[in-house]
Structure formats: structure tokens, C-alpha cells
mmCIF file of C-alpha atoms in Angstrom:
data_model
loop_
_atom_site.group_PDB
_atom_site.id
_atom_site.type_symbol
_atom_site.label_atom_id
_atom_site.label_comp_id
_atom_site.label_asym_id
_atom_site.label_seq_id
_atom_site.Cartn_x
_atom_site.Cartn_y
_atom_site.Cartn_z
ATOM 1 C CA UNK A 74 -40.887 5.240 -16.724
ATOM 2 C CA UNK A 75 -43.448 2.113 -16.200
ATOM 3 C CA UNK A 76 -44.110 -0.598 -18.384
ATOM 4 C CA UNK A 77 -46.667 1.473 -20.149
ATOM 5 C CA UNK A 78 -43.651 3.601 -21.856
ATOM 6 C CA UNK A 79 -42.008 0.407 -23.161
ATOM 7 C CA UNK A 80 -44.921 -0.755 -24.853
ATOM 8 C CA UNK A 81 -45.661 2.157 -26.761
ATOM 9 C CA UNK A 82 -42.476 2.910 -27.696
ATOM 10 C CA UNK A 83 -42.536 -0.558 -28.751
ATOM 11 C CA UNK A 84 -45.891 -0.603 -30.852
ATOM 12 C CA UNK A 85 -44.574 3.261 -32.086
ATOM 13 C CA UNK A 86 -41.238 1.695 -33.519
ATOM 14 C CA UNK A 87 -42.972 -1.383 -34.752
ATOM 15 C CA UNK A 88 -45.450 0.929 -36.825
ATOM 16 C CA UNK A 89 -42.804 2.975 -38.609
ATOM 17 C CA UNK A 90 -40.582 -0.461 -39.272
ATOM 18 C CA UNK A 91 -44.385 -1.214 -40.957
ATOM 19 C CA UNK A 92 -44.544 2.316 -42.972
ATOM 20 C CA UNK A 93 -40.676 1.181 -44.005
ATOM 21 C CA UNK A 94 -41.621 -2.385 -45.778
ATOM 22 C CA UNK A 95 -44.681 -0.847 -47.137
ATOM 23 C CA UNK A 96 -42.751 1.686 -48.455
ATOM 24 C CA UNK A 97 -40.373 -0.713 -50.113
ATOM 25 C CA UNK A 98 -42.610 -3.573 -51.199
ATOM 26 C CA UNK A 99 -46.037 -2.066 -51.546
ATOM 27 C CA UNK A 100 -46.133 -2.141 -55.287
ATOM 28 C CA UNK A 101 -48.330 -4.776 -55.671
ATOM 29 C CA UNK A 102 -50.146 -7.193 -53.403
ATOM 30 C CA UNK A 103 -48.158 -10.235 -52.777
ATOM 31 C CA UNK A 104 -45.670 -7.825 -52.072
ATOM 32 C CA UNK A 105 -47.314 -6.122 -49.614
ATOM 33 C CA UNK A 106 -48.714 -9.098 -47.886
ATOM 34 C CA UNK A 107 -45.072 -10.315 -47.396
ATOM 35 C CA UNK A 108 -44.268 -6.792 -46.314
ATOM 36 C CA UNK A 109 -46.669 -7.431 -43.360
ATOM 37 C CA UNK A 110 -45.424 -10.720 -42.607
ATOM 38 C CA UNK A 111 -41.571 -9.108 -42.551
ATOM 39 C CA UNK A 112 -42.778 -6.117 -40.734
ATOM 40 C CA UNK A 113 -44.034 -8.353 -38.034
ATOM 41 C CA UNK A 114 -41.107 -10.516 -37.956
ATOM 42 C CA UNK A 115 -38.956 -7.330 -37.825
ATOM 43 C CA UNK A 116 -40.632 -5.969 -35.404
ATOM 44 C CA UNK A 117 -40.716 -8.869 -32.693
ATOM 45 C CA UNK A 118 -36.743 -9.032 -33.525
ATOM 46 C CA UNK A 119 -36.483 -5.130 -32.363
ATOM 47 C CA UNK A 120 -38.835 -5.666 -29.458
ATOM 48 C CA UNK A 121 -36.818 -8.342 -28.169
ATOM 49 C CA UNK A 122 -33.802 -5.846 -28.374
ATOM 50 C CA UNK A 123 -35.899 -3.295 -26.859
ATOM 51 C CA UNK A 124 -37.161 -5.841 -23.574
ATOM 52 C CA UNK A 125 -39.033 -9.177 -22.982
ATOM 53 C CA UNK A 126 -41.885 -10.964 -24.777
ATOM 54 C CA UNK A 127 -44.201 -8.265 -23.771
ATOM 55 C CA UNK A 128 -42.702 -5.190 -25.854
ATOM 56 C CA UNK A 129 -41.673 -7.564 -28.194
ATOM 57 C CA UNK A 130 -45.341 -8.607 -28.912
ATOM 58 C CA UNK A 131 -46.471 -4.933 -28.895
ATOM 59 C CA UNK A 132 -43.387 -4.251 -31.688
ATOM 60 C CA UNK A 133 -44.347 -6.947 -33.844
ATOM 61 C CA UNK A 134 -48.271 -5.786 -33.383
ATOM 62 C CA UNK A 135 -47.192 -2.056 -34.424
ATOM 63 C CA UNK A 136 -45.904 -3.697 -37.511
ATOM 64 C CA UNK A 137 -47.940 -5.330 -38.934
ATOM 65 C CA UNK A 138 -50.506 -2.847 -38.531
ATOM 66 C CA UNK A 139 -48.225 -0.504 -39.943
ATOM 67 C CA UNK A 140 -47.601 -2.238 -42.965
ATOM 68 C CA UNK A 141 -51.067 -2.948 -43.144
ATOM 69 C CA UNK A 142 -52.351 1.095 -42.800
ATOM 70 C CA UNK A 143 -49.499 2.152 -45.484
ATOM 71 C CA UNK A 144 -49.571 -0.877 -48.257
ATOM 72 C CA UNK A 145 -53.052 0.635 -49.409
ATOM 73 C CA UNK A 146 -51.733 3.645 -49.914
ATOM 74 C CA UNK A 147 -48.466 2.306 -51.739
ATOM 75 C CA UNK A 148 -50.856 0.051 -53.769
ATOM 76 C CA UNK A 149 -52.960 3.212 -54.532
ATOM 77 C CA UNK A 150 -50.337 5.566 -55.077
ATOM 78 C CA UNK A 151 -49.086 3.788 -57.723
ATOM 79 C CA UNK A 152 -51.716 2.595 -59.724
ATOM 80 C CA UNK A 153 -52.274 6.662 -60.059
ATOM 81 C CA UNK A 154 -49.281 6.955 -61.863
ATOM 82 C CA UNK A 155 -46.699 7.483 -58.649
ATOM 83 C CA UNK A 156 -42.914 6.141 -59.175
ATOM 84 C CA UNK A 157 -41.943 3.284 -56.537
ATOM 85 C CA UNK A 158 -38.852 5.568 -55.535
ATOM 86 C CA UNK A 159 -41.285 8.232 -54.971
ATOM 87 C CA UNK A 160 -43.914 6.549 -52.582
ATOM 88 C CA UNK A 161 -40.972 4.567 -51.026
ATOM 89 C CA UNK A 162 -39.507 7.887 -50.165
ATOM 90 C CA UNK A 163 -42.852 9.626 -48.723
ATOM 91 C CA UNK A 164 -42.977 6.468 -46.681
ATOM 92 C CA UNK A 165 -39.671 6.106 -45.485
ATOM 93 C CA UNK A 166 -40.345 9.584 -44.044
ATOM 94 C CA UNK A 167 -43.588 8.999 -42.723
ATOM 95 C CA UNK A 168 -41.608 5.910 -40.738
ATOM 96 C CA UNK A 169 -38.460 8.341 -38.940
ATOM 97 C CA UNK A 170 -41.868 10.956 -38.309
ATOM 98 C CA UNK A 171 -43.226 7.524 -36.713
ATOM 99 C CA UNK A 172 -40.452 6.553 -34.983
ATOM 100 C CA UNK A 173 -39.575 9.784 -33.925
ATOM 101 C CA UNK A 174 -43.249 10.408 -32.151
ATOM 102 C CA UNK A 175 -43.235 6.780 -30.187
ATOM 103 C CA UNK A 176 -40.352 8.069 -28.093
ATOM 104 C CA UNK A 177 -42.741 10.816 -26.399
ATOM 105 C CA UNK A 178 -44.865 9.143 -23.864
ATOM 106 C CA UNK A 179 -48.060 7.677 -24.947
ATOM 107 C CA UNK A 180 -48.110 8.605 -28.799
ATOM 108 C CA UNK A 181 -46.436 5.463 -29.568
ATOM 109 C CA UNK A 182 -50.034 3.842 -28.794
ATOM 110 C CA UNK A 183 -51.796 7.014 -30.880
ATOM 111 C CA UNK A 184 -49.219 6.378 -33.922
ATOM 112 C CA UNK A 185 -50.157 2.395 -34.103
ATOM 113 C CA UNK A 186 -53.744 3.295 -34.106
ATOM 114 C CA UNK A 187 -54.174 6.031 -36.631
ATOM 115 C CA UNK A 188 -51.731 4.975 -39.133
ATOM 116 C CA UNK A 189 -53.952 1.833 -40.237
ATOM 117 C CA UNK A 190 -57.238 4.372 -39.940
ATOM 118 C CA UNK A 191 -55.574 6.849 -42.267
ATOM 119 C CA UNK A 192 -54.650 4.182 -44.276
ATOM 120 C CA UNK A 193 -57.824 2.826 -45.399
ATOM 121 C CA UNK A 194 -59.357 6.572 -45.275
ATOM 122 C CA UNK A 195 -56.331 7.464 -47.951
ATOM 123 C CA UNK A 196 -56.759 5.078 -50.120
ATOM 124 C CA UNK A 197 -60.529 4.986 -50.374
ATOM 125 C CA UNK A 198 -60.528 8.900 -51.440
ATOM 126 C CA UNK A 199 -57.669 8.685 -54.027
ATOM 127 C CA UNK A 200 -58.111 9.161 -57.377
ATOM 128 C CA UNK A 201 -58.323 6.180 -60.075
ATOM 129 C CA UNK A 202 -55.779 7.485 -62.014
ATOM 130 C CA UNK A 203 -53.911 10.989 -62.341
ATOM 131 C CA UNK A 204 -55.518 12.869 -65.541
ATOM 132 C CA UNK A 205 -52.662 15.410 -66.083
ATOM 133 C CA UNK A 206 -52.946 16.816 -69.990
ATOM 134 C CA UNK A 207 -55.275 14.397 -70.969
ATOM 135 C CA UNK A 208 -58.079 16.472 -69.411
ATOM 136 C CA UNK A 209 -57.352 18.816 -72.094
ATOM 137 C CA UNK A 210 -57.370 16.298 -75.130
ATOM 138 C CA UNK A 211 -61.336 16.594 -74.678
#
């Protein structure tokens, strides 16, 4: 495989390390902002495992765009009434499903670009706040 592999297994990984510290600090917005920050740093510490400078700029790139497509979502998720366990857990999967696709060739790039489009697109069509049985107090 060429350099082209490294990289997007490189921004792939970095984007689910980003979905990870969303998942676990995306409760509320200073949280999340340091979750990007962490994801970053995280993420040029695994790309310099994985090669040089080069994959390790691509890693740290994946994410922070990964923690910043997934903290609107956290955010949103639980301001609608969601548990922190529960949207820690959704996103901790959505990271191994991340991680898992960078390995195939080329979807490492697709994975760092459409998890911060689905992100915003998410979290601008959820709900205010989940109604449940209060719909039927009315």
C-alpha cells in the first residue's frame, strides 16, 4: 500500500478517537471543547505510533473533526432528556464502526468527512426536548 493508505487510516482512526471523547465529555460545552483539544492531542500521539509527521497530522486532523461532528450531537442528545451513559455508549460504538471502516482503503478519508456533516445535520433536526406522557396531559 502507498502513502495514501496510511493517511486515511490515519484520519479514519483519528475520527473514531474523536466520536470516543465526544462520547465521554460531550455533556456540556467546555467539555466538549476540551474533548476536541484531547482528541487532537490523542490523535497526533497514535499517528506518530502509526508513522511520521505526515499520518500523524492526518490522525490528529481526523480528531478533532471527529470530536467536533459528534459533540453536537452529545450536546443535543442530552438536553432531550438522553442519559450520559447512554449517548457515551451510542458513541463509543459509532467510534469501533469508525475505526473499523478506516482500515478498508480509502473510507478512512470518507469517515473523517461525513462524520462532522452528519453531525451538524443531526443536531439541527433533533427535537428540543423529548415529550413522552406529557403530550397526553393536554
Amino acid at each position: 500500500m502507498g502513502e495514501w493508505y496510511w493517511w486515511g487510516l490515519a484520519a479514519g482512526l483519528g475520527t473514531g478517537i474523536g466520536l470516543l471523547i465526544a462520547g465521554l465529555l460531550g455533556w456540556n460545552r467546555v467539555a466538549a471543547m476540551v474533548g476536541v483539544v484531547l482528541a487532537a492531542a490523542l490523535g497526533l500521539r497514535v499517528g506518530l505510533l502509526i508513522g511520521e509527521w505526515d499520518e500523524a497530522a492526518a490522525c490528529a486532523a481526523g480528531g478533532a473533526l471527529g470530536a467536533l461532528g459528534a459533540a453536537p450531537f452529545s450536546l443535543r442528545s442530552v438536553k432531550a432528556g438522553g442519559t450520559r451513559g447512554g449517548t457515551a455508549l451510542v458513541l463509543c460504538a459509532a467510534a469501533l464502526v469508525a475505526g473499523a471502516l478506516a482500515l478498508v482503503p480509502g473510507l478512512g478519508y470518507l469517515v473523517a468527512v461525513v462524520d462532522p456533516v452528519l453531525g451538524v445535520r443531526l443536531s439541527t433536526r433533533a427535537p428540543k426536548r423529548y415529550a413522552g406522557l406529557r403530550t397526553l396531559a393536554r
